CSV table of C-alpha atoms in Angstrom, one decimal:
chain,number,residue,atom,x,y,z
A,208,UNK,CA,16.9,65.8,-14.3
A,209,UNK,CA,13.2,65.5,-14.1
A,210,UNK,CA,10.6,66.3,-10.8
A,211,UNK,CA,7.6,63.7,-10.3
A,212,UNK,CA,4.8,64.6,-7.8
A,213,UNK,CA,5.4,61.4,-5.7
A,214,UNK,CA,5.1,59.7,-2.5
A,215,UNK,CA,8.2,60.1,-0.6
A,216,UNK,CA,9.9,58.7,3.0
A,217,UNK,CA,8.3,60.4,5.9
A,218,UNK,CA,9.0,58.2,8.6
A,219,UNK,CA,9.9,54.6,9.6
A,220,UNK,CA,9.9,52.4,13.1
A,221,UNK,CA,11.8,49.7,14.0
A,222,UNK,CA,11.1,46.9,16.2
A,223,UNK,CA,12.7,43.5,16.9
A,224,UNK,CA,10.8,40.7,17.7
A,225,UNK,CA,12.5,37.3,18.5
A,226,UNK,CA,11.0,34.0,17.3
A,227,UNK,CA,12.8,30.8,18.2
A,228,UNK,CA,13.6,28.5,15.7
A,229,UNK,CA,13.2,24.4,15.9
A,230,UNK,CA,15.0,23.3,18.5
A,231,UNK,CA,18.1,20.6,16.3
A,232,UNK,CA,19.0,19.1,19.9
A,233,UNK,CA,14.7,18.1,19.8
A,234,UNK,CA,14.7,14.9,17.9
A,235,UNK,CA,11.3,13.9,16.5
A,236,UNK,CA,9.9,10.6,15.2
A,237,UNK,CA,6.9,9.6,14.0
A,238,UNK,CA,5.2,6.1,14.4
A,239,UNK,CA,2.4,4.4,13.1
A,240,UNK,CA,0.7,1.2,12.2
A,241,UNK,CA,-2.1,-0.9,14.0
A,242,UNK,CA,-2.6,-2.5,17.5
A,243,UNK,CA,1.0,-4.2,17.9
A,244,UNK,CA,2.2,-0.3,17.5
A,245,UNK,CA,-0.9,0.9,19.2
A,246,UNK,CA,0.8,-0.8,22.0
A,247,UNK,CA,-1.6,-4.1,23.8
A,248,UNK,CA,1.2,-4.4,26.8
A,249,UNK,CA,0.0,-3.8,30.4
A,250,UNK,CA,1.3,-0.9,31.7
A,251,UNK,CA,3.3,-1.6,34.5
A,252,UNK,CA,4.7,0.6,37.6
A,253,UNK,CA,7.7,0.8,36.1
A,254,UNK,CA,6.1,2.3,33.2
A,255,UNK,CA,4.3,5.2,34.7
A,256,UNK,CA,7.9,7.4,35.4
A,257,UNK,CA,9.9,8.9,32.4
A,258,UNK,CA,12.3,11.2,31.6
A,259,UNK,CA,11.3,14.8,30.5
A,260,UNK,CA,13.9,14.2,28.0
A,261,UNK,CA,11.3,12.4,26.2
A,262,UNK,CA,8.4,14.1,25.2
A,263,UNK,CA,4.7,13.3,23.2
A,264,UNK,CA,2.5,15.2,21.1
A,265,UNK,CA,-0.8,14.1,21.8
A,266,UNK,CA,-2.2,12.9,18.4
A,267,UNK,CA,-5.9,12.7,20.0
A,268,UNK,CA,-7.8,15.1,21.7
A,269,UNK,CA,-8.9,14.0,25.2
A,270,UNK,CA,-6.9,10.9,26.6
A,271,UNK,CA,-5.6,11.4,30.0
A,272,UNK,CA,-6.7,15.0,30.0
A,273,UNK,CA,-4.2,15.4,27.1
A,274,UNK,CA,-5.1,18.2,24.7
A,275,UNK,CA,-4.3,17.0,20.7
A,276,UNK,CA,-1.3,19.0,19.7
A,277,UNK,CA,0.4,19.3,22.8
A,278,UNK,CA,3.7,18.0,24.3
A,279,UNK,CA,3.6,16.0,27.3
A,280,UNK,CA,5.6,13.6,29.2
A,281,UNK,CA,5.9,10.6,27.4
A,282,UNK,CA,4.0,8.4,29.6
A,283,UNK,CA,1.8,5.6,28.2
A,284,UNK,CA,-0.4,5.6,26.3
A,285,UNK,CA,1.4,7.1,23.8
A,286,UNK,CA,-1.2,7.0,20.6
A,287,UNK,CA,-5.0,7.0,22.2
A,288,UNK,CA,-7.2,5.8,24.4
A,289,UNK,CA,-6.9,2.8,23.1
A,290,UNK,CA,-3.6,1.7,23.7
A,291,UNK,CA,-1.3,0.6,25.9
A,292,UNK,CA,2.6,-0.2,26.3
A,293,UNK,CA,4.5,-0.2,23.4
A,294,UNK,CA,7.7,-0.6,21.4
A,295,UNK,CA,8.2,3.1,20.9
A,296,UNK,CA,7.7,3.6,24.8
A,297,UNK,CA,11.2,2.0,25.4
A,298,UNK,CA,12.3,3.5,22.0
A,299,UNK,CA,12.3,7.0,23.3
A,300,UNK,CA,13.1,5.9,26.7
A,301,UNK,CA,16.6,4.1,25.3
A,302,UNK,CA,17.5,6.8,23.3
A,303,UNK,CA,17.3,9.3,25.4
A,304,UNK,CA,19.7,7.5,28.2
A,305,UNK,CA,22.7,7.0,25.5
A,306,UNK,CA,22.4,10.5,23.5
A,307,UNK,CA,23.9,13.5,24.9
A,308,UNK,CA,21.9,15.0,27.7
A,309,UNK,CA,21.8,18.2,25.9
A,310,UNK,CA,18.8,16.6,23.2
A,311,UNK,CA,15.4,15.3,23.7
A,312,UNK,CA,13.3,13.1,21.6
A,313,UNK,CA,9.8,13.4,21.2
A,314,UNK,CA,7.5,10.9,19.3
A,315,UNK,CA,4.0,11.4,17.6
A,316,UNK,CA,2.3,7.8,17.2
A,317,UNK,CA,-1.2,7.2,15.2
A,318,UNK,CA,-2.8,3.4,15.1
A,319,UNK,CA,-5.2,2.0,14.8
A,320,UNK,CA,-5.9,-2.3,16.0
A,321,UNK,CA,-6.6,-4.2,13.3
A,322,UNK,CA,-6.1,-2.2,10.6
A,323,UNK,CA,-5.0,-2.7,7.1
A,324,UNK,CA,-2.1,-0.6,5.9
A,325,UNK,CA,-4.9,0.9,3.2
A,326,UNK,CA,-6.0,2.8,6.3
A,327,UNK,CA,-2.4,5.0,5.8
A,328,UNK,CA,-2.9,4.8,2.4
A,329,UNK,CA,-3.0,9.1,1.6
A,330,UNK,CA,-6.4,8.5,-0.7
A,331,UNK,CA,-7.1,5.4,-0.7
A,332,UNK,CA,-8.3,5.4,2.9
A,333,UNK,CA,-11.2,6.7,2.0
A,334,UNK,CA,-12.4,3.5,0.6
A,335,UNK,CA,-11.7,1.7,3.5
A,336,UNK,CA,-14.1,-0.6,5.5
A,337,UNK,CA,-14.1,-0.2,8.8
A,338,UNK,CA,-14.6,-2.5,11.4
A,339,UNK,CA,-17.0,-1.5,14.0
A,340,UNK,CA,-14.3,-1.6,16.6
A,341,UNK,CA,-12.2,1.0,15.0
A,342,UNK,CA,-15.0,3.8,14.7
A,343,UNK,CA,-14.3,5.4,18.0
A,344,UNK,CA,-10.7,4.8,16.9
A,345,UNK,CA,-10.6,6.1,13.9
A,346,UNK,CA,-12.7,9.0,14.5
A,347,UNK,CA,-10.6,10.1,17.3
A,348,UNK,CA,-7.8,10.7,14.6
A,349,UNK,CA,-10.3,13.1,13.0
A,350,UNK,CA,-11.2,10.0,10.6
A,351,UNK,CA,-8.4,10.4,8.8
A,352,UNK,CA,-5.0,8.9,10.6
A,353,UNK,CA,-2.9,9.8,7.5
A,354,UNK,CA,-3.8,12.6,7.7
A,355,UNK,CA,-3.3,13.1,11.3
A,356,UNK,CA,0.0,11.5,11.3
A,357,UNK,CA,1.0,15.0,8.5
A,358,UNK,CA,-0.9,17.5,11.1
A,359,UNK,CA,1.2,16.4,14.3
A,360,UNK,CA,4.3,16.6,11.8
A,361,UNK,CA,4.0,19.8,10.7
A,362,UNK,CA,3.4,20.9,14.2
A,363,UNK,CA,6.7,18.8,15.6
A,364,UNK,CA,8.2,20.6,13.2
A,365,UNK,CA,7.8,24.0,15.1
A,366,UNK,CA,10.0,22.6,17.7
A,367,UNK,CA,12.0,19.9,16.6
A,368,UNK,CA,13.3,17.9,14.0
A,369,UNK,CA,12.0,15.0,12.5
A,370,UNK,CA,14.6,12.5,12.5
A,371,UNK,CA,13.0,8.9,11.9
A,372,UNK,CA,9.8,7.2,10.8
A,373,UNK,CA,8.6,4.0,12.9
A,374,UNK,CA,6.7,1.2,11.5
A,375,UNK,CA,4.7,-1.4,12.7
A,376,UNK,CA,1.5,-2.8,10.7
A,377,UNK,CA,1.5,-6.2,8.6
A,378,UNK,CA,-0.5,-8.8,10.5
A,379,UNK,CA,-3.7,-7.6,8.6
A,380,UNK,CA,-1.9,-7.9,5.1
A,381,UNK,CA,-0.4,-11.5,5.8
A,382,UNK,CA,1.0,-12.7,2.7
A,383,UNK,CA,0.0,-9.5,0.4
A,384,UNK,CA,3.0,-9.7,-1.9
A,385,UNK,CA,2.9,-6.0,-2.4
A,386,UNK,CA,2.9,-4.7,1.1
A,387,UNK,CA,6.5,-3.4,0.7
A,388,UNK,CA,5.6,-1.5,-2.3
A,389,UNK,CA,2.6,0.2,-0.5
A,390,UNK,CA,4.3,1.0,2.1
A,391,UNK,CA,6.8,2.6,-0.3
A,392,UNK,CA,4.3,5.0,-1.5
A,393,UNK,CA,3.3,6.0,2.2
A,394,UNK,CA,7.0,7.3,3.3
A,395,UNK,CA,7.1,8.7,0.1
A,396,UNK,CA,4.4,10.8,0.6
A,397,UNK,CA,4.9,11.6,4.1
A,398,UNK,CA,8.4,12.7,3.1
A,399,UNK,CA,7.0,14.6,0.0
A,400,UNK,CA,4.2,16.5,2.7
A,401,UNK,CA,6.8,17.5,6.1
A,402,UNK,CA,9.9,18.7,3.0
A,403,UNK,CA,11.8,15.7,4.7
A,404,UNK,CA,14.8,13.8,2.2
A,405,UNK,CA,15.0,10.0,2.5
A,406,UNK,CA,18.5,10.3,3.5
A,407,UNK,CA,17.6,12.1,6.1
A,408,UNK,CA,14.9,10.4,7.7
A,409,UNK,CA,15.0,6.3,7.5
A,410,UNK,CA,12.3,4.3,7.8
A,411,UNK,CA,12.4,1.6,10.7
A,412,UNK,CA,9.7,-1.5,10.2
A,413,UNK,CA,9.6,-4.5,13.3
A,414,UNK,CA,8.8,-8.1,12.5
A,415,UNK,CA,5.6,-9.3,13.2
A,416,UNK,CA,5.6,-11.9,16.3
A,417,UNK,CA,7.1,-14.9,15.0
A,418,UNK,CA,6.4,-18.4,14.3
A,419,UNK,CA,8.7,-19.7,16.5
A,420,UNK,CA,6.9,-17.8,19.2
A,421,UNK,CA,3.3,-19.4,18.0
A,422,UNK,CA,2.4,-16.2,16.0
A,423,UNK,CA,-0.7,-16.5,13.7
A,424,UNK,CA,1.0,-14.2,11.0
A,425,UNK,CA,5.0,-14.8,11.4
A,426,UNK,CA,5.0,-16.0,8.1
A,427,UNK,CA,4.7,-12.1,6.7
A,428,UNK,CA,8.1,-11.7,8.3
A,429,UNK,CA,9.3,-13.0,5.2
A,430,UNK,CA,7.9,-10.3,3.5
A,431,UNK,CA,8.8,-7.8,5.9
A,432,UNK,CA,12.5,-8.4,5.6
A,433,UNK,CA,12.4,-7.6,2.1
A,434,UNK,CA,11.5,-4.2,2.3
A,435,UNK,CA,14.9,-2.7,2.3
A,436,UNK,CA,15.1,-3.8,-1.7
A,437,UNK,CA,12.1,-1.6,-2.3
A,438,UNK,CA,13.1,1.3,0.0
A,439,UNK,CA,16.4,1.5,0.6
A,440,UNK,CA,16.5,3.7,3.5
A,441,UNK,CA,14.1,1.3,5.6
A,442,UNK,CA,16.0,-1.0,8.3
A,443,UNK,CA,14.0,-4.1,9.8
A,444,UNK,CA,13.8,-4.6,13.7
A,445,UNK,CA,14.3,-8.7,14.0
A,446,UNK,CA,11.4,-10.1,16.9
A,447,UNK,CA,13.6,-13.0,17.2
A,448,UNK,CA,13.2,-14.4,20.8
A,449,UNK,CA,10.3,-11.5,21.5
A,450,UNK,CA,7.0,-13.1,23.4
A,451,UNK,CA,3.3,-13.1,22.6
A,452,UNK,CA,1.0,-12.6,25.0
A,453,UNK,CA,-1.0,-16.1,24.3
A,454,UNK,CA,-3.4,-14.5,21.3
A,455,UNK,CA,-0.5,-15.2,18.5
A,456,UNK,CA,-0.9,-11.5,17.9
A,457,UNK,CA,0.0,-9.5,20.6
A,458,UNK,CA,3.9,-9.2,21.9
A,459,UNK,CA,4.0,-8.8,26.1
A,460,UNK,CA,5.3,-5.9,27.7
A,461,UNK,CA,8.2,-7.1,28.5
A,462,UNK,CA,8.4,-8.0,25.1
A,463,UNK,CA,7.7,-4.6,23.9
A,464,UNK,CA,10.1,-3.2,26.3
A,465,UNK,CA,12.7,-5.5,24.6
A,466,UNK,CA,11.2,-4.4,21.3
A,467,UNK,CA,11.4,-1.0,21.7
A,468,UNK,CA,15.5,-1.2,22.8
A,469,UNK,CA,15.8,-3.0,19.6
A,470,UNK,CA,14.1,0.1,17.6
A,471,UNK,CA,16.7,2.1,19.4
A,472,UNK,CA,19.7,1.1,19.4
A,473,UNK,CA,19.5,0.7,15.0
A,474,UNK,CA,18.2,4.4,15.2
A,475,UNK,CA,21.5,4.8,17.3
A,476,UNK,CA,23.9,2.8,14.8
A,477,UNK,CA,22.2,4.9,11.9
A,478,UNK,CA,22.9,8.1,13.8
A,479,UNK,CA,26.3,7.7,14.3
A,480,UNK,CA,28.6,9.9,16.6
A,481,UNK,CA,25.7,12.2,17.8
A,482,UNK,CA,26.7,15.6,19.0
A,483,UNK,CA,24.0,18.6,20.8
A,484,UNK,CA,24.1,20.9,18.4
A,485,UNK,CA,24.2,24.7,19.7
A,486,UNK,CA,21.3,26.5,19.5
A,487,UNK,CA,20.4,30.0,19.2
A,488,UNK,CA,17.3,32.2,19.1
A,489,UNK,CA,16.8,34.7,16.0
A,490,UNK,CA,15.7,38.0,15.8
A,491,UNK,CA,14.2,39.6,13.1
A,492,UNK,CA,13.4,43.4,12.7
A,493,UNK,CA,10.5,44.3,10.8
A,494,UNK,CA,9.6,47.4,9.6
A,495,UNK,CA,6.6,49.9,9.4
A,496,UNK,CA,7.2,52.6,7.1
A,497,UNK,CA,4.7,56.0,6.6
A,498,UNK,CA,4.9,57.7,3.4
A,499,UNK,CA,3.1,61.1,2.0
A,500,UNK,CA,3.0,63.1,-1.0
A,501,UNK,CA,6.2,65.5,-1.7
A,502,UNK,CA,8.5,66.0,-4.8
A,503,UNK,CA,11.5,63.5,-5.1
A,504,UNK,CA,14.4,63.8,-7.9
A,505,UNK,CA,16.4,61.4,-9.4
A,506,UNK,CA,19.2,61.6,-11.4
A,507,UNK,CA,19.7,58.5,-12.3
A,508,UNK,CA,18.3,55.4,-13.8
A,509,UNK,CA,19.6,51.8,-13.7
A,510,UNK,CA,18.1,47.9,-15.5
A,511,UNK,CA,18.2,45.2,-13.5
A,512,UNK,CA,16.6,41.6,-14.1
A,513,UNK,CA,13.5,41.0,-11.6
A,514,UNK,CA,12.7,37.2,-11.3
A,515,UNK,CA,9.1,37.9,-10.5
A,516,UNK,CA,9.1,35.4,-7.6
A,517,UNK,CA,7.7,36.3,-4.6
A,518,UNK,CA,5.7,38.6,-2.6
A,519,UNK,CA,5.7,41.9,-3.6
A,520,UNK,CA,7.4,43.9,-0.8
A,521,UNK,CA,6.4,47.2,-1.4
A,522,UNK,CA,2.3,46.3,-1.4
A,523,UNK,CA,2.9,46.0,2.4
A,524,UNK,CA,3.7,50.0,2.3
A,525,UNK,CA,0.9,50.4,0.0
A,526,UNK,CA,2.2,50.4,-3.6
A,527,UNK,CA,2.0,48.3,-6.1
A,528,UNK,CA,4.7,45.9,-7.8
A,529,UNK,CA,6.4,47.0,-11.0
A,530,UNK,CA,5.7,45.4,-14.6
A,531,UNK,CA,8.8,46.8,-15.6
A,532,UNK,CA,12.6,46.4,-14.0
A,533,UNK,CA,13.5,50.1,-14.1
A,534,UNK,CA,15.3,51.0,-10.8
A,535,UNK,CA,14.7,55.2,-9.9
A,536,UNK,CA,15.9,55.2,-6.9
A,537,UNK,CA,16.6,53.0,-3.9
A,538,UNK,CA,16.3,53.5,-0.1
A,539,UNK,CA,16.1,51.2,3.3
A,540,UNK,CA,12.9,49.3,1.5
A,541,UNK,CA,14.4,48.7,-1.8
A,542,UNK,CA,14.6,49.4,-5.2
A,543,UNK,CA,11.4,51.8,-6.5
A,544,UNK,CA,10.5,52.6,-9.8
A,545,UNK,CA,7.8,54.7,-11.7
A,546,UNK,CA,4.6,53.4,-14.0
A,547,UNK,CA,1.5,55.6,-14.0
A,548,UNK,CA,3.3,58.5,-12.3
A,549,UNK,CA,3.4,56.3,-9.1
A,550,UNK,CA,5.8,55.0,-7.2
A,551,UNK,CA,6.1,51.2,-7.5
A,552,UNK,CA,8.7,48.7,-6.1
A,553,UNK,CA,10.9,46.3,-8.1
A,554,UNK,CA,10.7,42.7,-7.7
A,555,UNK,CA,13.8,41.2,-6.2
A,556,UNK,CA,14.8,37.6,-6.3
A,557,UNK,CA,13.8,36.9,-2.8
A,558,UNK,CA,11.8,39.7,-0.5
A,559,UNK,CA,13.2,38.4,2.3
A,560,UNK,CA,16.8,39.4,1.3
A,561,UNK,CA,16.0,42.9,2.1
A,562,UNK,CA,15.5,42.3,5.5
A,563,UNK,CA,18.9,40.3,5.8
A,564,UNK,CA,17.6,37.0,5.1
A,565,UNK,CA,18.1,34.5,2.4
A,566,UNK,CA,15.1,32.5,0.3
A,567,UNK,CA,14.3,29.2,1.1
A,568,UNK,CA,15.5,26.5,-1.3
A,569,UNK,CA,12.6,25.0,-3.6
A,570,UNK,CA,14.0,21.5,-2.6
A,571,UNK,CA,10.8,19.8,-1.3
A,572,UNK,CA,8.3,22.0,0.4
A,573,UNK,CA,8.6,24.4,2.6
A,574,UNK,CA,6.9,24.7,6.1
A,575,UNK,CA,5.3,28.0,7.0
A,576,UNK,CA,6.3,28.7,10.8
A,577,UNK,CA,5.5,32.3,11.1
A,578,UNK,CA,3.4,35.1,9.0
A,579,UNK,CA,3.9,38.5,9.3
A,580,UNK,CA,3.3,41.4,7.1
A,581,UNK,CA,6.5,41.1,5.4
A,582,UNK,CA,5.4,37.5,4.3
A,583,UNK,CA,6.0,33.9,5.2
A,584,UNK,CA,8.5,32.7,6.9
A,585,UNK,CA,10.6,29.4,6.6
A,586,UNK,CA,13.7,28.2,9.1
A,587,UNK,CA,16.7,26.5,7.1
A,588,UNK,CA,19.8,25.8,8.8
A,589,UNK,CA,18.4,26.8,12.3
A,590,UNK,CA,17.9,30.4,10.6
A,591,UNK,CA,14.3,32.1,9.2
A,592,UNK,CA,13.9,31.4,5.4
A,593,UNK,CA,11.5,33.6,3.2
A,594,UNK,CA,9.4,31.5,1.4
A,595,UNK,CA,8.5,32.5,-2.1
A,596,UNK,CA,5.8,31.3,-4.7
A,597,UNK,CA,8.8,29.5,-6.1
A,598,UNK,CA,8.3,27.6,-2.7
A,599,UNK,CA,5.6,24.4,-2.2
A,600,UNK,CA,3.9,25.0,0.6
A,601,UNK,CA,3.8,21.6,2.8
């Protein structure tokens, strides 16, 4: 038995502080592309009313009143100032009238007129010349509408889950051979940046307006058709029988409205037997612990393998993290060992563990929804996560 001069527990406090976790019955998509998805429909009367079912993130700052970030009724506009009726307006409206009352849907759209798909190209963009009409555009999206499509993500995230990825751009790359492989490497990355699997979270591409309806590009329809051989999660919405608005370009609203329904009800086929998931709120106890100088005794010693992942928990009580793995003692905290005559504490796998929750997998990256002292926090299976430095951070 051997006595070392040592910082021992004094005291500790508890207290629980609940933090909900995304919301599985709030389904998120994301949409973008240029003005067809921008939406160029007149807004009609019918337009204006919506279920609260299905919600918006404003993805500008300003339209409407609408402050960027926040949820709103999903009442057009639904991208910027810019736009007008859509398809994903009657997306979100037809989804939420055949899925169980108990979920909501929420969209986050970012287009831009005109545009080339380079614009949602993750670097590339920057090389990218901009008309003049798509300044204000553009710049309203923080000049950057890759980049604010990822933002808006990650915050729909916080709330919901991200179940689908809309498409509609083409027009501007009429012909371009290796559009579908571009496009490839977009939902790639935006999978690779929100942690999101391909299984998971399809990707959904419309026709342009067609040449049997006198559109000036129908002829990339061709090309958009092929995309499911390069991605084979994406599905194709046909705008067989869809009208144009006159320009060759531009469907009509009631065209859109049509659109939109078509958008849906493959979302809804891919979906399958949809059931509201039941939701609960977690609560996590954290704790602040006092210590002071007093004698402690041991009588015992014990190895154990660290991983050397991680936060170390015991800097947040002020002491340091252990080179070595040899376990002294153990109390509420964890395991503690000696170097430099000083306490130190011992690595474990996952820091959240000793707070009664697991560590996030490494598969893709993780999100961080809350900080605390104890660390960051991650939510898995509707449950907080620790996230490690094994752990990507999205």
């Amino acid at each position: 038995m051997r006595a070392i001069a040592i910082a021992a527990f004094v005291a500790s406090t508890l207290s629980a502080i609940s933090f909900a976790a995304p919301d599985p019955n709030f389904h998120i998509y994301l949409a973008f592309g240029q003005s067809n998805m921008e939406g160029q429909g007149p807004i009609g009367q019918q337009d204006r009313s919506v279920d609260k079912r299905f919600q918006m993130i404003s993805t500008v700052n300003g339209c409407n009143g609408r402050r960027l970030g926040e949820w709103y009724d999903a009442v057009p506009p639904l991208s910027s100032c810019s736009g007008k009726l859509g398809p994903v307006d009657y997306f979100g409206r037809t989804l939420v009238k055949k899925l169980p009352q108990e979920i909501k849907v929420g969209v986050a759209v970012v287009a831009i007129a005109g545009c080339d798909i380079q614009l949602f190209e993750k670097n590339n963009y920057r090389n990218y010349q901009l008309q003049s009409y798509m300044v204000n555009t553009v710049n309203a999206y923080g000049g950057n509408p890759y980049g604010r499509l990822i933002e808006m993500g990650k915050k729909a995230q916080q709330v919901g889950v991200i179940k689908g990825i809309l498409l509609h751009q083409g027009e501007t790359n009429t012909g371009q051979q290796n559009w579908p492989n571009r496009v490839k490497a977009i939902y790639e990355d935006i999978l690779k940046d929100l942690g999101l699997n391909a299984k998971d979270v399809p990707l959904l591409a419309g026709e342009v307006v067609s040449s049997q309806q006198g559109g000036q590009c129908g002829s990339m329809n061709s090309i958009i058709q092929s995309l499911p051989r390069t991605i084979p999660t994406a599905h194709v919405i046909s705008s067989q029988g869809l009208g144009q608005q006159g320009d060759g370009l531009h469907f009509s609203s009631d065209a859109y409205r049509t659109f939109g329904q078509r958008y849906a009800e493959e979302m809804l086929k891919i979906l399958g037997d949809v059931q509201a998931v039941k939701s609960t709120t977690t609560t996590r106890r954290t704790t602040t612990t006092r210590r002071t100088t007093t004698t402690r005794r041991t009588t015992t010693t014990r190895n154990v393998q660290p991983t050397n992942v991680g936060k170390c928990w015991s800097e947040r009580l002020g002491y340091p993290c252990c080179k070595g793995n040899v376990v002294v003692t153990s109390d509420a905290d964890g395991d503690w060992g000696v170097e430099n005559n000083n306490w130190c504490g011992i690595i474990k796998s996952c820091w959240s563990e000793a707070l009664g929750f697991p560590c996030c997998s490494t598969n893709g990256c993780q999100v961080v929804y809350y900080t605390d002292t104890d660390g960051k926090w991650g939510v898995e299976n509707n449950n907080w996560c620790g996230i490690t430095a094994a752990n990507t951070i999205c």
